[in-house]
């Protein structure tokens, strides 16, 4: 077709642009190139080397009062009283390898490879050997000044209390690796094959906790119990598990954003140290140290000081910044910045040149561009689908009278009685839970989040009760109710319309950015869908279509949020277009025997959609622009990539400029496509002509 | 006399709000008969017509099609409508479909015909209304008279037992009325059963076998087309006089 070629020429041809546009483009490019560079920075290690004076492998470290202790092979014990700067060897009663240590309740205990435990029961107390429950113990934890728990191979758990060793019988036989306690009662142990055991009674009995999908075979090497809502565990091959539910009921596998949303650090781990609700330190063989400030989402790979090549075994933190890490061959490193790489401010020329900058930024921008197009594409499809469905709901003429009419009154009344009974039950069940929320007066508007299930029952209960009472009153006359001067006819209520109105009102009266956060973080929708998919189809792996589509939970949440939100707006547009179709069209369709839905599908919608292409186009452009808000849930679309590029290059003008141009390209292309679509689908005599 | 196709007994329609548009209308339509309903604006003509294929739900009375009551809540309204054709004053062609597709829509989606079968039937009826050369046009490119003939073809294609014409020429320019009237007259001559609501008194006299004159929701006078020449009631006399003044 001739017109198509003309269209393509107009889109891509420089000569077809008018003079203003050309000048605008030239000026923009000039500005982009001419702006001078800002300051760059370099990165150094955040760890310092401390002289240990020994070359044994150091396996464990603990902070005991003002002293920091380190334990190693051959019974080596070192102590420092200046926060790890200088170390002195301490006398040790044993020559066995010391493999694990813990300090709490002013006591300190250390485990050797034969299973014997040495204990300092008090800050100034001497070491005493409290004996051994047997070989094969690997970790210990203090649960009181004079009581502790050991874990070891084949699921062995021993409890030392009141000078007695007691073996805890459990049905669990996997090798256990690590144990951590929050207080005297609540504790967690981890081990091979995704084993997670939880106790609430000081280790006397243990319950199994399901490992998250994807880590049921993992060797969980280390666990940290920071507070009742923050537990982290790590597997030997780099997975990070987290639990934010009380009693560690549910565990999730962290999608590590800095690893491209992979669920593994791609490093072997030996130990994790949870120093705050969100700061975690990682240590591993192969010279690996890492730190995350946000619960494992972004894990920074620590730079290791020159000359160190070891396998790191254990941390001991004095506070959340100061601490030490120990490793093989007598290595002790200390930090006062949680190990974070130091940013040293001096100018580096790298990104000052636009060529260098764009070389770095191009790839990231392209990734962001693809990510934006991906959510926008799916968002538009999803939003349009929802919009069409809601618009059909809103225009559906079926009312309660229509549902009941033609059925015998007796049956309707019986049904009404049943509905009212169910409704009253649900209402009562829902309301009875509200008092436990401890709300007062106006605070009751928050019941939907305080008790979602109760609120749903409450709402459904009211609706069903009223519906049931209405049906009960049915005498075939469908008369209206008059209260004073107000008359209303409940039979005229259109249930589908009511549902759709509730939906659109909700989504149009709350901010999109909050919807993003609520859906992604609050409902964990993306993760729920991933879990559901994996529980049906198995692990989706890291390549293939399913991973492309569902691999990122933020992506799923983003398309749902955008689609649900845009659908609410598109619904109104489409509803308007349906209303613009003359009512005679519906009559004509019905008069040849088509059903209501058939007429909607074959007659009304094809015309309505054509009419609403321009306003829907606006809505879609809005959706593209709104998609930038997906950055708040960590989806790596254009805006977020812009921020990341700035974080590395500090070229704010270039980065945001590039982001802006990229958005313009997306929306402009979309607008042109829609204009073409409008021209192509134009029908003589339908709608206002000359609209393009 | 031939058998009764459509029988209307004591038809009543009260609109929400209390307007009594139809207050007990009764008449029969026999096989092959064409009945013209005339009357002034607001006399209930269109309401009666729309009640017959239940685009409007009557509030009282009985409508029987082929001996079966069709205005019960349980009756399959879509099946009934497919047996009753309707031609609207403002054509109501489907603007997004070509002429041929307008005619085949019901055949394919209600009668379940294949595209080729439906096309064949549609071409036959389009030939009857003399529109074969415009099958690929969109309604927007047709003249008013052509549009109305497409609408007639659309109704005819379903092979209805009775066709309802709702003022089929009222929206047409005077010079276009002729072709539509000719088409309808042709159909009447072929023996199609039809009810025509019209303001064209002369056309009603020429085409209709029987005239039903409605006034204020009641049948004021009924009889063979000759009653137009000799109206018995004073009301119908006045009505006819006013119509003649207009023309």
Coordinates of C-alpha atoms in Angstrom, one line a residue, chain A residues 388-398 494 496-497 500 574-576 578-579 596 600 604-605:
Chain A
X388 CA -12.2 -3.9 28.3
X389 CA -13.5 -6.4 30.9
X390 CA -14.3 -3.6 33.4
X391 CA -16.0 -1.5 30.7
X392 CA -18.1 -4.5 29.8
X393 CA -18.9 -4.9 33.5
X394 CA -19.8 -1.3 33.8
X395 CA -22.1 -1.3 30.9
X396 CA -23.7 -4.6 31.6
X397 CA -27.4 -4.0 31.9
X398 CA -28.1 -7.1 34.0
X494 CA -26.3 -3.9 38.7
X496 CA -21.2 -6.3 37.8
X497 CA -21.3 -2.5 37.6
X500 CA -16.3 -2.6 38.5
X574 CA -13.7 2.4 26.8
X575 CA -17.0 2.8 28.7
X576 CA -17.3 6.3 27.2
X578 CA -19.3 2.2 24.3
X579 CA -21.7 4.9 25.4
X596 CA -26.1 -9.5 24.5
X600 CA -21.0 -6.6 22.3
X604 CA -20.4 -2.7 19.8
X605 CA -16.8 -3.4 20.8

